[in-house]
Structure formats: C-alpha cells, structure tokens
XYZ file of C-alpha atoms in Angstrom:
562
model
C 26.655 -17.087 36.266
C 26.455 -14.807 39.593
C 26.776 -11.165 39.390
C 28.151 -9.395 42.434
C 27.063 -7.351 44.476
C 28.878 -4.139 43.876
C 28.636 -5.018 40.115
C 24.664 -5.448 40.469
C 24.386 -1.703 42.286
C 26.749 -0.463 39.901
C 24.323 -1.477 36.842
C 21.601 0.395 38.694
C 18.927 -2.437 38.485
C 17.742 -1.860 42.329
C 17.813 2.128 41.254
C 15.464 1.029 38.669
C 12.865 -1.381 40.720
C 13.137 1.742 43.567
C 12.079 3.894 41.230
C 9.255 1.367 39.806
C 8.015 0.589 43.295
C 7.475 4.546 44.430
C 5.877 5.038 40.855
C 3.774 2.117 41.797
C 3.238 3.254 45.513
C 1.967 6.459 43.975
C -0.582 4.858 41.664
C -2.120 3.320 44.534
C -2.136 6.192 46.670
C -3.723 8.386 44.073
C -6.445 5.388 43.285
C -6.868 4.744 46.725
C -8.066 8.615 47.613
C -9.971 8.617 44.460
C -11.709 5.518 45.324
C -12.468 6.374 49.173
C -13.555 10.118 47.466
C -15.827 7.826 45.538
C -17.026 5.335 47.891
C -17.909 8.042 50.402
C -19.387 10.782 48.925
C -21.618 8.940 45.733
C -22.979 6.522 48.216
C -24.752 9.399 49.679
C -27.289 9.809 46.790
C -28.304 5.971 47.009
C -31.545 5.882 48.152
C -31.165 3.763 51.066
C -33.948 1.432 53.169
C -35.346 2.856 56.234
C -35.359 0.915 59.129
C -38.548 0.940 61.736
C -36.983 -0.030 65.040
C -37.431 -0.302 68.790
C -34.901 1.279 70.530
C -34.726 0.479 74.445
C -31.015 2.058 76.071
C -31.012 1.456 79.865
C -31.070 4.617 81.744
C -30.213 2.978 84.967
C -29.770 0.007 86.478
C -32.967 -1.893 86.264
C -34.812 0.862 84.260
C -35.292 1.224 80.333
C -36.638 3.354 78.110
C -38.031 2.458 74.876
C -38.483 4.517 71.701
C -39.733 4.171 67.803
C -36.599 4.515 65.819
C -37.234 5.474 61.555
C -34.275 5.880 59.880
C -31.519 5.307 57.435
C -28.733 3.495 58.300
C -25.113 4.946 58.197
C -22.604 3.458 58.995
C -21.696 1.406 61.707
C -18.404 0.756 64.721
C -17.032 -0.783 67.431
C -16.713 1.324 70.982
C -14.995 0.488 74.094
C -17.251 -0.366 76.694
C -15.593 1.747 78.792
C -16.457 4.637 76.331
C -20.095 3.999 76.750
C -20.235 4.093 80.508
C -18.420 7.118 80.480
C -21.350 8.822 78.655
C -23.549 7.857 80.899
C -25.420 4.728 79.685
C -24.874 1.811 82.162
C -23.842 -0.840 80.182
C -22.039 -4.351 80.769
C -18.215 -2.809 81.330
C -17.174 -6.949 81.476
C -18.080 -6.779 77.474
C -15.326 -5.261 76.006
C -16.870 -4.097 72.722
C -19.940 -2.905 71.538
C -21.027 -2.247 68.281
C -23.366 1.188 67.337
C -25.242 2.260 64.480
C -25.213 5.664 63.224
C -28.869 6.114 62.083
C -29.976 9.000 59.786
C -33.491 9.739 61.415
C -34.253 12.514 59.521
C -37.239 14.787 60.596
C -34.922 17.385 62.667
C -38.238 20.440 63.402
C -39.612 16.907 65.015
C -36.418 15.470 67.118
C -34.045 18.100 66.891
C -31.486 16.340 65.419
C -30.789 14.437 61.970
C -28.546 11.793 63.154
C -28.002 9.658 66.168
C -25.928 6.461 67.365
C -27.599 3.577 68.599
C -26.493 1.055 70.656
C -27.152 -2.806 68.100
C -27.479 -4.302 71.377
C -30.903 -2.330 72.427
C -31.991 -2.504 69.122
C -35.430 -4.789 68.451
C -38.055 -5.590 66.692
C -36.106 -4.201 63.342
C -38.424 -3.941 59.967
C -38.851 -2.107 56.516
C -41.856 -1.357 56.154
C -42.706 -1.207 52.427
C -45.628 2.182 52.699
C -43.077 4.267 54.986
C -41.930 7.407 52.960
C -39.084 9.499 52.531
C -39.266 13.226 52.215
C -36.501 15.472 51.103
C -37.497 19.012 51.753
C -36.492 22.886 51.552
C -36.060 22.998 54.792
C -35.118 20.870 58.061
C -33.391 18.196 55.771
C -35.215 14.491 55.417
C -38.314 13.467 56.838
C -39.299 9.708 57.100
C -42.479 8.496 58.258
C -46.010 7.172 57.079
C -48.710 8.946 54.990
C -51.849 9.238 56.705
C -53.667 12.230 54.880
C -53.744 14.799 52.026
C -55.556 17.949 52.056
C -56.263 20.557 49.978
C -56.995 23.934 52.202
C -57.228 22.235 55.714
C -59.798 20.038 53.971
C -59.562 15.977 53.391
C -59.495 15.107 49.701
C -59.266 11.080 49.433
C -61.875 9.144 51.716
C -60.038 6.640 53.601
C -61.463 3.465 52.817
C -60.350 4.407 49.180
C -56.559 2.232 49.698
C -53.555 3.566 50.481
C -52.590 3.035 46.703
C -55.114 6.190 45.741
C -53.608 8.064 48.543
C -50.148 7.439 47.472
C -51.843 8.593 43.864
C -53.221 11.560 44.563
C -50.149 13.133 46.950
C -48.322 12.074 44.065
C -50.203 14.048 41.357
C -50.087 17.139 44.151
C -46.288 17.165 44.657
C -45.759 17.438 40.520
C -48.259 20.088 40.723
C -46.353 21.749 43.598
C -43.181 21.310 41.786
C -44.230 23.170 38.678
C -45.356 26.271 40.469
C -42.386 26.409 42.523
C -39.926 26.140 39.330
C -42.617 29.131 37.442
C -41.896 30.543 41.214
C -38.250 30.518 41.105
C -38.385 31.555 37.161
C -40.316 34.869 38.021
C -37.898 35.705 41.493
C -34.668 34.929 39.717
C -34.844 36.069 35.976
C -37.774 38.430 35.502
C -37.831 40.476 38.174
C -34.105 40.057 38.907
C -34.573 41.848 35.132
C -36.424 44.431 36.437
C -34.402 45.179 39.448
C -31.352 45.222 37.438
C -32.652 47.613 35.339
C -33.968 50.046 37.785
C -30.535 50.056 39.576
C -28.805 50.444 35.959
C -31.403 53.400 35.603
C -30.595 54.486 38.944
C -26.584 55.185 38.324
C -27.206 56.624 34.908
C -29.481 59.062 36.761
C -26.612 60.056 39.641
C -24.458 60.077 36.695
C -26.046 62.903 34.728
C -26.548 64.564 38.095
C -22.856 64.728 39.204
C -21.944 65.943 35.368
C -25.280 68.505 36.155
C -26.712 67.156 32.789
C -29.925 66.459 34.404
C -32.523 68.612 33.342
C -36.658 68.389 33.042
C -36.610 66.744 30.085
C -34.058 63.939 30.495
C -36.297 63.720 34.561
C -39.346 63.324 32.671
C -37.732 60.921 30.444
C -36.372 58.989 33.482
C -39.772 58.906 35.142
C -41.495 57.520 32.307
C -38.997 54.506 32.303
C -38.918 54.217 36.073
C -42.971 53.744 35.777
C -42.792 51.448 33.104
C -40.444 49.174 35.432
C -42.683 49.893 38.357
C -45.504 48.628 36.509
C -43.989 45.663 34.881
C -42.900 44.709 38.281
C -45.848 45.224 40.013
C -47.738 42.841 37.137
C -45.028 40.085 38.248
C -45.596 40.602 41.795
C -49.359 39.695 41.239
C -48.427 36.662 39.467
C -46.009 36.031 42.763
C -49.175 35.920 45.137
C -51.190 34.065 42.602
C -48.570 31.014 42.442
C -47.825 31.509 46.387
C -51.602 31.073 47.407
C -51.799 28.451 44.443
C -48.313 26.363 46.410
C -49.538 26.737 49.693
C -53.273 25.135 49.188
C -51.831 21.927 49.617
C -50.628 19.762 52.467
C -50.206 16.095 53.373
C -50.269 14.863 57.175
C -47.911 12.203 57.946
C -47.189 9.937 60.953
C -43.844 10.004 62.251
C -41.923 7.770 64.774
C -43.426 7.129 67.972
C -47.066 8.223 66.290
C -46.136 11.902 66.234
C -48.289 13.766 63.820
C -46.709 15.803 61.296
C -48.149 18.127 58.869
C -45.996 19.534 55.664
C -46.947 21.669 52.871
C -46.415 20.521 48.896
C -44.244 23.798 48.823
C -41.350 22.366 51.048
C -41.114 19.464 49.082
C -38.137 18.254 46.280
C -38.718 14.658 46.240
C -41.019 12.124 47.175
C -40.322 7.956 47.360
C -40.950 4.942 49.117
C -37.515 3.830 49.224
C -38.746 -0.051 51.056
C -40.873 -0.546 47.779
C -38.008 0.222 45.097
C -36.355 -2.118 43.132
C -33.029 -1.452 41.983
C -34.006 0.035 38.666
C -36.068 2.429 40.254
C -33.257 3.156 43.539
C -30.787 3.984 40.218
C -32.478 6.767 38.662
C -33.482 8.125 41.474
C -29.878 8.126 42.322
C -29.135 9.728 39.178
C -31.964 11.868 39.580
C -30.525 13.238 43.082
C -26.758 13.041 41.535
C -28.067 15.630 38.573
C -29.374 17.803 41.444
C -26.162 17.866 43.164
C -24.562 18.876 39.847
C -26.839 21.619 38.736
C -29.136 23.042 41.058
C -28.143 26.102 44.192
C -27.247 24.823 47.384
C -29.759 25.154 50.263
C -29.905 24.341 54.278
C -26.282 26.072 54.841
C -25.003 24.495 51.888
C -25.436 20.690 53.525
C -28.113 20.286 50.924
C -29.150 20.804 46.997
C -26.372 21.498 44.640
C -22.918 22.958 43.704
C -23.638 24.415 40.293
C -22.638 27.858 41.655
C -19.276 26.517 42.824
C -18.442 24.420 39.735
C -19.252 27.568 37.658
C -16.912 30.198 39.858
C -14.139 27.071 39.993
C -13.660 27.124 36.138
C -14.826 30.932 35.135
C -11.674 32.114 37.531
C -9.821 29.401 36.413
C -10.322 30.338 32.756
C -9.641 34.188 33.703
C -6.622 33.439 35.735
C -5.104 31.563 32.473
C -6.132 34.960 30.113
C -4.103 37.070 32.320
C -1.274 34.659 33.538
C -0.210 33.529 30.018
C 0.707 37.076 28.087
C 2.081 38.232 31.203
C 4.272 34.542 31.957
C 5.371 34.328 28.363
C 6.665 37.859 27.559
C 8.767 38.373 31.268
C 10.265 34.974 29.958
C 10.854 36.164 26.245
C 12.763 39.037 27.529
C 14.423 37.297 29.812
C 16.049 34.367 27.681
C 15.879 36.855 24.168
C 16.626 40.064 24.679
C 17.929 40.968 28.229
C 21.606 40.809 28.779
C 22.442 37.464 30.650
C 24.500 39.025 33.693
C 23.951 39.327 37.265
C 21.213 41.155 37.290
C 19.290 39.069 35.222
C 20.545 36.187 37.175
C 19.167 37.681 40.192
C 15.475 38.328 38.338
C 15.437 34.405 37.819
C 16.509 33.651 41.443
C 14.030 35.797 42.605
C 10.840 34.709 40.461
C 11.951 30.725 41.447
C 11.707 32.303 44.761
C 8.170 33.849 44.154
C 6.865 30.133 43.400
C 7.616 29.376 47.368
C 5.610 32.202 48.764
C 2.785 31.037 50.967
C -0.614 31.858 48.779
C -1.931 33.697 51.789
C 0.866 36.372 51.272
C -0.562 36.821 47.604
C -4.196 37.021 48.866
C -3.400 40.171 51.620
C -1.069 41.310 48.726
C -4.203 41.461 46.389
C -6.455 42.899 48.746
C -4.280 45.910 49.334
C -3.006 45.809 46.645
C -5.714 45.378 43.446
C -9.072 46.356 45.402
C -7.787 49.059 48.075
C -5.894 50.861 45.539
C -6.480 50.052 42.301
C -10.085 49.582 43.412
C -10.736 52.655 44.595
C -9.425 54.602 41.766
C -11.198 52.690 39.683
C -14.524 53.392 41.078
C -13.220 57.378 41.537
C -12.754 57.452 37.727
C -15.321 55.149 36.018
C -17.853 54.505 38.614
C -18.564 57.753 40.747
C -22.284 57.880 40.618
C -22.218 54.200 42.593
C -20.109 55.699 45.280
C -19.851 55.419 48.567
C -20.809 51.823 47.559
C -17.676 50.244 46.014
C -18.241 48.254 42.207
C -14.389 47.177 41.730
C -13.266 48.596 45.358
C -14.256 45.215 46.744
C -13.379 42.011 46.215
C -14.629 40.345 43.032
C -13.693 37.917 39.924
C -11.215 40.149 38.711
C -9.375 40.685 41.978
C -9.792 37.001 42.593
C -8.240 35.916 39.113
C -5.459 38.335 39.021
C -4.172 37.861 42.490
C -3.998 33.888 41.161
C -2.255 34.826 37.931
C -0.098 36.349 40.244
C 0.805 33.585 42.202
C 0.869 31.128 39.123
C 3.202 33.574 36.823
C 6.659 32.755 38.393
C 5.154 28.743 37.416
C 4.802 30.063 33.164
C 7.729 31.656 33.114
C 10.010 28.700 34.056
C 8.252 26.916 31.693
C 8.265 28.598 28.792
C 12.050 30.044 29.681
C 12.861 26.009 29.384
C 11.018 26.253 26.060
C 12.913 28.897 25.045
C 16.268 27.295 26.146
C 15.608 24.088 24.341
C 15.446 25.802 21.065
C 18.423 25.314 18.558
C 20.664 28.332 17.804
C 21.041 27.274 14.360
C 17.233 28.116 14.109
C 17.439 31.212 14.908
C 20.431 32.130 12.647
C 18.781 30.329 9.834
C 15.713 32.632 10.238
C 17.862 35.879 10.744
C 19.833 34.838 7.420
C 17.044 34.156 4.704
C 16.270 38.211 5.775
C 13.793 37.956 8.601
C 14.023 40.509 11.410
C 14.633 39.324 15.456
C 11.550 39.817 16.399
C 9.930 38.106 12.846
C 11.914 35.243 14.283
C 10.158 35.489 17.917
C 7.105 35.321 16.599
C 7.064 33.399 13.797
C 9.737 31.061 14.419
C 10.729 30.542 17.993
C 7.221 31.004 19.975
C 5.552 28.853 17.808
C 7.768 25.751 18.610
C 8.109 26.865 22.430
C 4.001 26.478 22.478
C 4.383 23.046 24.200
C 6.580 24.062 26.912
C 4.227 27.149 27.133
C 1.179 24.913 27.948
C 3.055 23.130 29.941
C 3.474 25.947 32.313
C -0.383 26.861 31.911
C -1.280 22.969 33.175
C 0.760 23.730 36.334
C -0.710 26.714 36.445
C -4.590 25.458 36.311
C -3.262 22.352 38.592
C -2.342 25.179 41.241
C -4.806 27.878 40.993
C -7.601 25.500 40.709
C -7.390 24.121 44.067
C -6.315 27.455 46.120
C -8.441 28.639 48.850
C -6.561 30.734 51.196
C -5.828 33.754 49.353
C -9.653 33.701 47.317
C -10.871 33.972 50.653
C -9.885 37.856 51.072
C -10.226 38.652 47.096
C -13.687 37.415 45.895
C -15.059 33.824 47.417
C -18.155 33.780 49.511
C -19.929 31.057 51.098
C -23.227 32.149 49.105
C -23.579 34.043 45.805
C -26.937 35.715 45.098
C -25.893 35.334 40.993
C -23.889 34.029 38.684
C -21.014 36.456 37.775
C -22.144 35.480 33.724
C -26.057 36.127 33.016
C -27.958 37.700 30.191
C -27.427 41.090 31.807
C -25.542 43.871 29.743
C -22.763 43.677 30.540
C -22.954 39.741 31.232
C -19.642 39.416 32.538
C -19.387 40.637 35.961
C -16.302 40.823 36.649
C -17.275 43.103 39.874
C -19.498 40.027 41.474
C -18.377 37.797 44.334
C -18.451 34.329 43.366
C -18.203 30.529 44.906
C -15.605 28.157 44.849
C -15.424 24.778 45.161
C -12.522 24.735 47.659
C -13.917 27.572 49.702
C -17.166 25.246 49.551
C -15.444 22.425 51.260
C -14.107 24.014 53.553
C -17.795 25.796 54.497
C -19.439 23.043 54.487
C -16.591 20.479 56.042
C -15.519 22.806 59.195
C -18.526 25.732 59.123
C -21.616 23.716 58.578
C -23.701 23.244 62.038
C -24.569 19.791 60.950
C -21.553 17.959 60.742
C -22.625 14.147 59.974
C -24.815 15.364 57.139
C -22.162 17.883 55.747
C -19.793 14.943 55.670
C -20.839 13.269 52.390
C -20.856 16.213 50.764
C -17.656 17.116 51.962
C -16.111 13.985 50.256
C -18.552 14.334 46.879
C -17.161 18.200 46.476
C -13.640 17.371 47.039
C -14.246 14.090 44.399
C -16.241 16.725 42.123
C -13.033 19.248 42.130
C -10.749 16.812 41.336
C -12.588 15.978 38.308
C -12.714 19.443 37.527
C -9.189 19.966 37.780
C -8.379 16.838 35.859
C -10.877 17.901 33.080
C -8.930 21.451 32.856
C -5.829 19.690 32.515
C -6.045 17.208 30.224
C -7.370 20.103 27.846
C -4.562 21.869 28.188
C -2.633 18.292 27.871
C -4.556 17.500 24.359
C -3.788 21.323 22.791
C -0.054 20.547 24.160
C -0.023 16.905 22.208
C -1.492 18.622 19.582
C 1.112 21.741 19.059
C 3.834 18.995 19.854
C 2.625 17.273 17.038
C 3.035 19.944 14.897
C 6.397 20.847 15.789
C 7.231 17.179 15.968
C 10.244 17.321 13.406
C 11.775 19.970 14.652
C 12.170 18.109 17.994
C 10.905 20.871 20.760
C-alpha cells in the first residue's frame, strides 16, 4: 500500500528523521571537538623519539649548507613549491609539492628558537640514537642532546672509562638529589616565610590601625616590637636555611653535547625531568606520560605559562564558579518568588519579565565595565573607607578581586535562575496551594514548605545554565579579578583563608594568554588545546553535579509530578 505524499508530510515522519539527523549531526560535532581537543593537546605529554639528522637546505644555486638537526618531531605538511621559493630557498618550482617537518629542537639559550620546519627533501642520514637525552628545564623549555660529563663544583666526578651506564647513574642519583632541595626550596619560599611575611603585614595594619584610632601608646609599641623581632628572627633563621639549600642546588652540574658538537653546561637546579626517550619502551613512555600529565594538573605554570601546570587556573575556575552559584541562587529564586507569588500580575510586572529576558542578551563585556564601576569603584572604595582604612591608599576590596569577579557573574547569570525557577513556579498545581492554605497553613508556610520544595528541580535547572555560562566567561573577568599570574591561591591556611580580596586565574583567561599572548606560539599550541579540553571537563564535572542533586530532588517530588 503507497502513502502519498501530502499524507506522508502530514504524519510528520520527515519532521521526525529532520529532527533525528540534526540531533545526530550534533553528537558528532560535539565528539568530533572533543576528540580533536583530545588528540591535540594529550599527545603533547607523550614522550616522543628524537631524531639526529643532517639537514642540508640549498642556499643558492649550486651551494648547500649542512647542519646537525636533534629534535622531536611535530607534525608534518604539504607546501606549494611556489611558497618555498618565495621565502627564499631555491628549490625545484617544476615539483609542485613539498612536504616539511615541523621539528621541536628544543635547546632555545643554544639556537634561539624551539621549533623549526624542515624541508623532508634535505633531510639525511636520519637516526635515534638510543644515549641522546631529553631535558625539561625551569627555564628555556627542552633541551636534547648527549651526556658527556657530571661535575660536582666545576670538578669531574665519574672517570670516563667507567661506561656511560655509571654516568647515566650517577647524573641520575644527582637530579633526585637536586629535586628534593628544590621542593624543601619551594616549601620554605612559599609557606614558611610567605607565613612570616603575612604576618608582619597583618602586624603592620593592626599597628596603622591603633594609630589612626590614637590607641597606640608605649606599651602596646613595645608590645609590637617584641612581635616584630620575633618575626624578624624567625625569618632571618629561614633565610639561612635559603642559602644553605641554594649553595647545596647549585654544586652540581652536568655538561652535555648538543647538535652540531656545541657544548652545553646546565645546573641540577634547572632541571624537572630527566629521560632517554630512544631507550623507553612503552611501559616506561606511559608513566612518564602520566607523570608529565599529573604535572600539568597540579603544579604552577612557568616559562610565560607555555610550561608546568594549571592548578592555579583549575582552582580560580571552580572557587568563582562555586561563589557565583552562593550569590546567584538566593538572589535568582526570591526576584522569581515575588514575581510569580506575590506581585500583582499587570503591566508592570509584565514589563519586569520583559526586561530581565532582555538582561540574558546583554553582551558579558557590558556586565564586566558595569562591575568595575560599579562593585570595586564604588562599593570598593567605601568599603576600604569603612573597614579597611589603615591599608589605605593601597586598595583591599577597591580593586578587582574574587568577590567582584563572582558577583559581577551572578549578575549576568541571575536573569538565567529566575526564568527557571519562575517556570518551576508556574508548573505547580493551584489545587496545591489551596490544599495547603486550607488544612490552616499560612502563604508563606506554603512557599516554603510546600511550593519551593517541589520547584527545587526547575531551580537547579537554572543553576546548571548558570555554571554552563559563567564557567566559560572571559571577557568581563578580565576587568573584575583574572590575571595572567597569581602569586597565591585566594584559599590558604592564612586567617582569614578565604581571600576574597585576591586576584585569581582562570582557565579561559589562561587560554586566551597563552593561545594569542604567549611569545612562543608552536609550543603554546598544545597547551592551548589541553586547557580548553581540561575546561570542558571542568564544566561538565560542575554540571552533572548539579544534574545528579536535580535527579535526586526530582525523585523526591516524583509523585507529585514537578
């Protein structure tokens, strides 16, 4: 039996399959940029072979030149023939295509530059060697060449008909040395004097403080004294153990041979790892990966954020997140109580709801100069004026911050809750509310024990889109709180822990820095793709929290159908 045309459009079968194909369409799309997120930016902790090379580019017609190339291979494309001659390499223009490598060579204080493309045609003589090393350091990014020496205060330590294997050995049992002292280095800098510091500065303020209420007499001086010298002293103890460990760090070196036999000499102090990526299996290239992927996650970025970790970032992404949701929610739920419960459903009313809809289309750049006028030069400053005068002229919440930062994105997210929870609210049965009202309960007994209880889903549901929204905004942090760098964490074991007056990272502001600010693009680029992968993640983790609590509340309410 045929079905007609008109009768087959009519039953809305093709409306059906369109519908299935964009949902399908979508999947893709979204697995597709999760995928390249993937492919691109975890690939870039592999510990990859490193290629020894000739490399011999004509200059001119009928004249070469010929380097050492050692390096990591990239990636690698087709140019235009064309293309190459125009850059000034004389090539064969009756070859239409020619393919280049983009080679990672590392040792930049050596060549000047981390990356290069090479020509696969000029390329010769290609080999792993299995004793060439790779060197990620503290500074100047990778280094790859040979170990030839290790020395201990200018002086030789290993004889060298001993092997290679005992050198290998001993710089080994030097760089775990090395790394010790630099973590008791970083322990001392960071928490114990950072202790101190923050202490003398506290001690500081409460000093101006008694001065401007001219409460500062001899005794409470003398007092102060005794507690600055304390301070003094216990930082003066820690600065002794500083020089100690810094001599201690600095006693050791290792000399290594570089392309085209350039000698190259590198202290155990500007070292974080250590392999010989030609000699590892795969067992041993996968936890080093791992090992480098758990550095990524936890550790402080270094080398204009192109290297080390994002812990900052991932920290500042979900403390503001978490902030923005304490402030958006009370505020979201109770404009849209009043609005569906108790104001009087009129024109005015319908203009408040045309006009918060309207709020939800506002550029988030408009919030961000809205919040910097707004929260820190105003509110700011009389903040500071009334709570904080002793730290003045220096501003404490009269520049931007967390606080600024989260409440100029509850902002921008409220007009999102109230919607939400309005629908909520909407959804609920009159019959409900009567019934409550009639066994003897007052109205607002009924708000709060009846009716906001089963709007909790839709409630949530507004929070998700908020969290989806705030979590990935950039524009406006960057006039209320985001930095490329933060000296701190805004949470630390420092009274009063939560600093809500500290700048903080971001991961969007980070890929942005590090994507279109960094000096070094082709080494920035990884990164660029494992952040954005990495906030996704984040954002999907903050969601489906919010998603389970929703289930969960649904569940509750199940049989009354909200």
């Amino acid at each position: 039996m045929r079905i007609s045309a008109s009768k087959w459009f009519s039953s809305g079968t093709p409306f059906v399959w369109l519908n299935a194909g964009a949902v399908a369409i979508s999947i893709l799309m979204v697995v597709g940029l999760l995928g390249l997120l993937a492919m691109r930016g975890m690939a870039h902790f592999w510990p990859a072979d490193v290629m020894q090379a000739n490399y011999a580019p004509p200059v001119s017609f009928g004249s070469v030149m010929t380097t050492e190339v050692l390096g990591e291979k990239v990636e690698t494309e087709s140019v235009s023939s064309i293309q190459i001659a125009s850059s000034g390499i004389p090539v064969d223009e009756s070859i239409p295509y020619y393919d280049r490598e983009l080679v990672k060579l590392g040792n930049r204080d050596v060549t000047g530059a981390d990356f290069a493309w090479l020509l696969s045609s000029f390329l010769s003589d290609i080999r792993y060697p299995a004793d060439v090393v790779a060197l990620e350091r503290r500074e100047w990014g990778n280094f790859y060449g040979f170990l030839a020496d290790v020395k201990e205060s200018g002086q030789r330590v290993i004889d060298a008909d001993q092997g290679e294997d005992a050198l290998w050995a001993e710089f080994e049992q030097r760089l775990s040395r090395a790394l010790e002292i630099h973590d008791e280095i970083y322990r001392i800098e960071k928490i114990e004097i950072g202790e101190v510091n923050y202490a003398l500065e506290r001690l500081r303020l409460r000093q101006r403080g008694l001065e401007l209420e001219g409460a500062f007499d001899a005794e409470v001086e003398a007092s102060f004294a005794q507690q600055r010298e304390e301070l003094g002293a216990d930082y003066a103890l820690l600065q002794q153990d500083l020089v100690v460990l810094n001599q201690a760090i600095e006693r050791d070196s290792a000399l290594f041979l570089a392309a085209n036999d350039a000698e190259v000499e590198i202290e155990f102090a500007d070292i974080v790892r250590a392999y010989k990526p030609n000699q590892m299996g795969f067992v041993d290239k996968l936890f080093t990966y791992f090992a480098k992927l758990g550095e990524f996650l936890t550790d402080e970025p270094r080398e204009a954020n192109t290297e080390g970790g994002i812990f900052p970032a991932i920290f500042g992404t979900v403390m503001m997140v978490l902030l923005m949701s304490v402030f958006v929610t009370p505020f979201g739920v109770v404009a849209a109580v009043y609005l569906r419960e108790y104001a009087r459903q009129g024109l005015v009313t319908r203009a408040i709801r045309i006009a918060v809809n309207n709020l939800a289309g506002v550029p988030s750049i408009v919030y961000g100069v809205f919040g910097l006028g707004f929260f820190i030069y105003i509110i700011g400053a009389e903040v500071d004026q009334l709570f904080y005068p002793e730290a003045l002229p220096a501003p404490t919440f009269g520049t931007p911050g967390l606080l600024w930062a989260s409440l100029t994105l509850a902002l921008l997210t409220v007009p999102v809750v109230i919607v939400a929870t309005e629908e909520g609210l909407a959804r609920i049965p009159r019959s409900v509310r009567e019934g409550s009202l009639a066994l003897g309960a007052t109205k607002f007994e009924t708000l709060w024990r009846v009716v906001l209880p089963m709007a909790s889903p839709a409630m949530m549901t507004g929070l998700i889109l908020a969290v989806a929204r705030a979590a990935g905004e950039v524009a406006p942090l960057m006039l209320v709180g985001v930095v490329k760098l933060a000296p701190s964490l805004p949470l630390d074991g420092n009274y009063p822990y939560l600093h809500l007056d500290q700048k903080f990272m971001h991961l969007g502001f980070h890929i942005y820095d590090v994507g279109f600010q960094s000096p070094n693009i082709e080494a920035a680029r990884p990164l660029v793709f494992a952040t954005a992968l990495l906030l996704v993640i984040v954002i999907a983790g903050l969601n489906l929290s919010a998603v389970a609590l929703r289930n969960r509340l649904r569940e509750k309410f199940k049989s009354l159908e909200v």
